């Protein structure tokens, strides 16, 4: 019965497989999914980069970061050789696909994987990595009120959530 879902992101990263499942759920969602890197000081590093960019609307609080999405192994070491190339190239293709689906900067997404680039809130806005800056959840909900998003099934939904919101697990 939700009109929209907000996912608050503050992560140094995680498993590629888990991230791909989360992104798949966001992309196939029957309601708009708004991703928000917050509160101030939070990060959407590595896997969090893709989850943030997958949102129908992606926002960041001031003094947050996104990027540094180069795949590494479970111990934090670089992936080398043919396996490393395969995983990097597959992750680049996935990153570009997520960005292109939401009309975001696919070249930056590729650089976040290949070169571990990161961006501040201001830089992410300028580079078209995210859509807006929102200091808190209340401001975010006010800022998205009336915006339209297109779901994967082609349906266009106009967000009318402010004033009808139940905030859980802040």
Coordinates of C-alpha atoms in Angstrom, one line a residue:
X1 CA 0.0 0.0 0.0
X2 CA 3.1 2.3 0.0
X3 CA 3.1 5.3 -2.3
X4 CA 6.9 5.2 -2.4
X5 CA 9.8 3.7 -0.6
X6 CA 12.9 5.6 0.7
X7 CA 16.1 3.7 1.2
X8 CA 18.6 5.4 3.5
X9 CA 22.1 4.5 2.5
X10 CA 25.3 4.7 4.7
X11 CA 27.6 1.9 3.7
X12 CA 31.3 1.3 2.9
X13 CA 30.1 -1.3 0.4
X14 CA 29.4 -5.0 0.3
X15 CA 28.9 -8.1 -1.8
X16 CA 28.4 -7.7 -5.6
X17 CA 25.8 -10.4 -5.6
X18 CA 23.8 -8.9 -2.8
X19 CA 24.0 -5.4 -4.4
X20 CA 22.8 -6.8 -7.8
X21 CA 19.8 -8.4 -6.1
X22 CA 19.0 -5.1 -4.3
X23 CA 19.3 -3.1 -7.5
X24 CA 17.1 -5.6 -9.4
X25 CA 14.4 -5.2 -6.7
X26 CA 14.6 -1.4 -7.0
X27 CA 14.4 -1.4 -10.8
X28 CA 11.5 -3.8 -10.8
X29 CA 9.6 -2.1 -8.0
X30 CA 5.9 -1.3 -8.6
X31 CA 6.3 1.9 -6.5
X32 CA 8.9 4.6 -6.8
X33 CA 12.1 4.0 -4.9
X34 CA 13.9 7.1 -3.6
X35 CA 17.5 6.5 -2.5
X36 CA 19.0 8.9 0.0
X37 CA 22.7 9.0 1.2
X38 CA 22.3 10.3 4.7
X39 CA 22.5 11.6 7.2
X40 CA 25.3 14.1 6.8
X41 CA 28.7 12.3 7.0
X42 CA 27.3 9.1 5.4
X43 CA 28.7 7.4 2.4
X44 CA 27.5 5.3 -0.5
X45 CA 30.8 3.6 -1.3
X46 CA 31.3 0.7 -3.6
X47 CA 28.1 -1.4 -3.7
X48 CA 26.2 1.6 -2.2
X49 CA 27.1 3.6 -5.3
X50 CA 25.0 1.3 -7.5
X51 CA 22.1 1.1 -5.0
X52 CA 22.0 4.9 -4.8
X53 CA 22.1 5.4 -8.6
X54 CA 19.3 2.8 -9.1
X55 CA 16.7 4.9 -7.3
X56 CA 14.0 6.5 -9.3
X57 CA 15.2 9.6 -7.5
X58 CA 18.6 9.7 -5.9
X59 CA 19.6 12.2 -3.3
X60 CA 22.5 12.9 -1.0
X61 CA 22.7 14.8 2.3
X62 CA 25.4 17.5 2.6
X63 CA 28.8 16.2 3.4
X64 CA 28.2 12.7 2.1
X65 CA 30.2 10.8 -0.6
X66 CA 29.5 8.4 -3.4
X67 CA 31.8 6.2 -5.5
X68 CA 35.0 4.2 -5.0
X69 CA 33.3 1.2 -6.6
X70 CA 36.3 -0.9 -7.7
X71 CA 35.7 -4.6 -7.0
X72 CA 38.0 -6.2 -4.4
X73 CA 38.1 -9.6 -2.8
X74 CA 36.7 -10.4 0.6
X75 CA 39.9 -9.6 2.3
X76 CA 40.2 -6.1 0.7
X77 CA 42.9 -7.1 -1.8
X78 CA 42.9 -6.3 -5.5
X79 CA 41.6 -8.8 -7.9
X80 CA 44.3 -9.7 -10.4
X81 CA 44.7 -11.5 -13.7
X82 CA 41.9 -12.7 -16.0
X83 CA 39.5 -13.1 -13.1
X84 CA 40.1 -9.5 -12.0
X85 CA 39.5 -8.2 -15.6
X86 CA 36.3 -10.3 -15.9
X87 CA 34.9 -9.0 -12.7
X88 CA 35.9 -5.4 -13.4
X89 CA 34.5 -5.4 -16.9
X90 CA 31.2 -7.0 -15.8
X91 CA 30.9 -4.5 -13.0
X92 CA 31.5 -1.6 -15.4
X93 CA 28.8 -2.9 -17.7
X94 CA 26.4 -3.2 -14.8
X95 CA 27.3 0.3 -13.5
X96 CA 26.7 1.8 -17.0
X97 CA 23.4 0.0 -17.3
X98 CA 22.2 1.3 -13.9
X99 CA 23.2 4.8 -14.8
X100 CA 21.7 4.7 -18.3
X101 CA 18.4 3.4 -17.0
X102 CA 18.0 6.5 -14.8
X103 CA 19.6 8.9 -17.3
X104 CA 22.6 9.4 -15.0
X105 CA 26.2 9.8 -15.8
X106 CA 27.4 6.4 -17.1
X107 CA 30.9 7.7 -17.8
X108 CA 31.3 8.7 -14.1
X109 CA 29.8 5.3 -13.0
X110 CA 32.5 3.6 -15.1
X111 CA 35.2 5.7 -13.6
X112 CA 33.9 4.9 -10.1
X113 CA 34.6 1.2 -11.0
X114 CA 37.8 1.4 -13.1
X115 CA 39.5 4.2 -11.2
X116 CA 37.7 4.2 -7.8
X117 CA 36.7 7.9 -8.2
X118 CA 34.4 9.3 -5.6
X119 CA 32.3 12.5 -5.5
X120 CA 31.0 14.8 -2.8
X121 CA 27.4 15.9 -2.7
X122 CA 28.1 19.0 -4.8
X123 CA 30.2 17.1 -7.3
X124 CA 27.7 14.3 -7.6
X125 CA 25.0 16.9 -8.4
X126 CA 27.2 18.7 -11.0
X127 CA 28.2 15.4 -12.6
X128 CA 24.5 14.1 -12.9
X129 CA 25.2 11.2 -10.5
X130 CA 22.3 12.1 -8.2
X131 CA 19.3 14.3 -8.6
X132 CA 19.2 16.5 -5.5
X133 CA 20.6 17.4 -2.1
X134 CA 18.5 16.9 0.9
X135 CA 19.7 17.6 4.4
X136 CA 17.1 15.3 6.0
X137 CA 14.2 13.0 5.2
X138 CA 11.6 15.8 5.7
X139 CA 13.3 18.1 3.2
X140 CA 13.7 15.2 0.8
X141 CA 10.0 14.4 0.9
X142 CA 9.1 18.0 0.3
X143 CA 11.6 18.3 -2.6
X144 CA 10.2 15.3 -4.4
X145 CA 6.5 16.2 -4.0
X146 CA 4.9 16.4 -7.4
X147 CA 7.8 14.9 -9.4
X148 CA 7.0 12.2 -11.9
X149 CA 9.0 9.0 -12.3
X150 CA 8.7 6.2 -14.8
X151 CA 8.6 2.7 -13.5
X152 CA 10.1 -0.2 -15.4
X153 CA 6.7 -1.3 -16.6
X154 CA 6.3 2.1 -18.4
X155 CA 3.8 3.5 -15.9
X156 CA 4.5 7.1 -14.9
X157 CA 3.8 8.0 -11.3
X158 CA 3.6 11.4 -9.8
X159 CA 4.9 11.5 -6.3
X160 CA 2.4 12.8 -3.8
X161 CA 3.8 11.6 -0.5
X162 CA 4.3 14.6 1.7
X163 CA 1.7 14.8 4.5
X164 CA 0.8 11.1 4.0
X165 CA 4.1 9.8 5.3
X166 CA 4.8 7.3 8.0
X167 CA 8.6 7.4 8.8
X168 CA 9.8 4.1 10.1
X169 CA 13.3 3.0 11.2
X170 CA 14.9 6.4 10.9

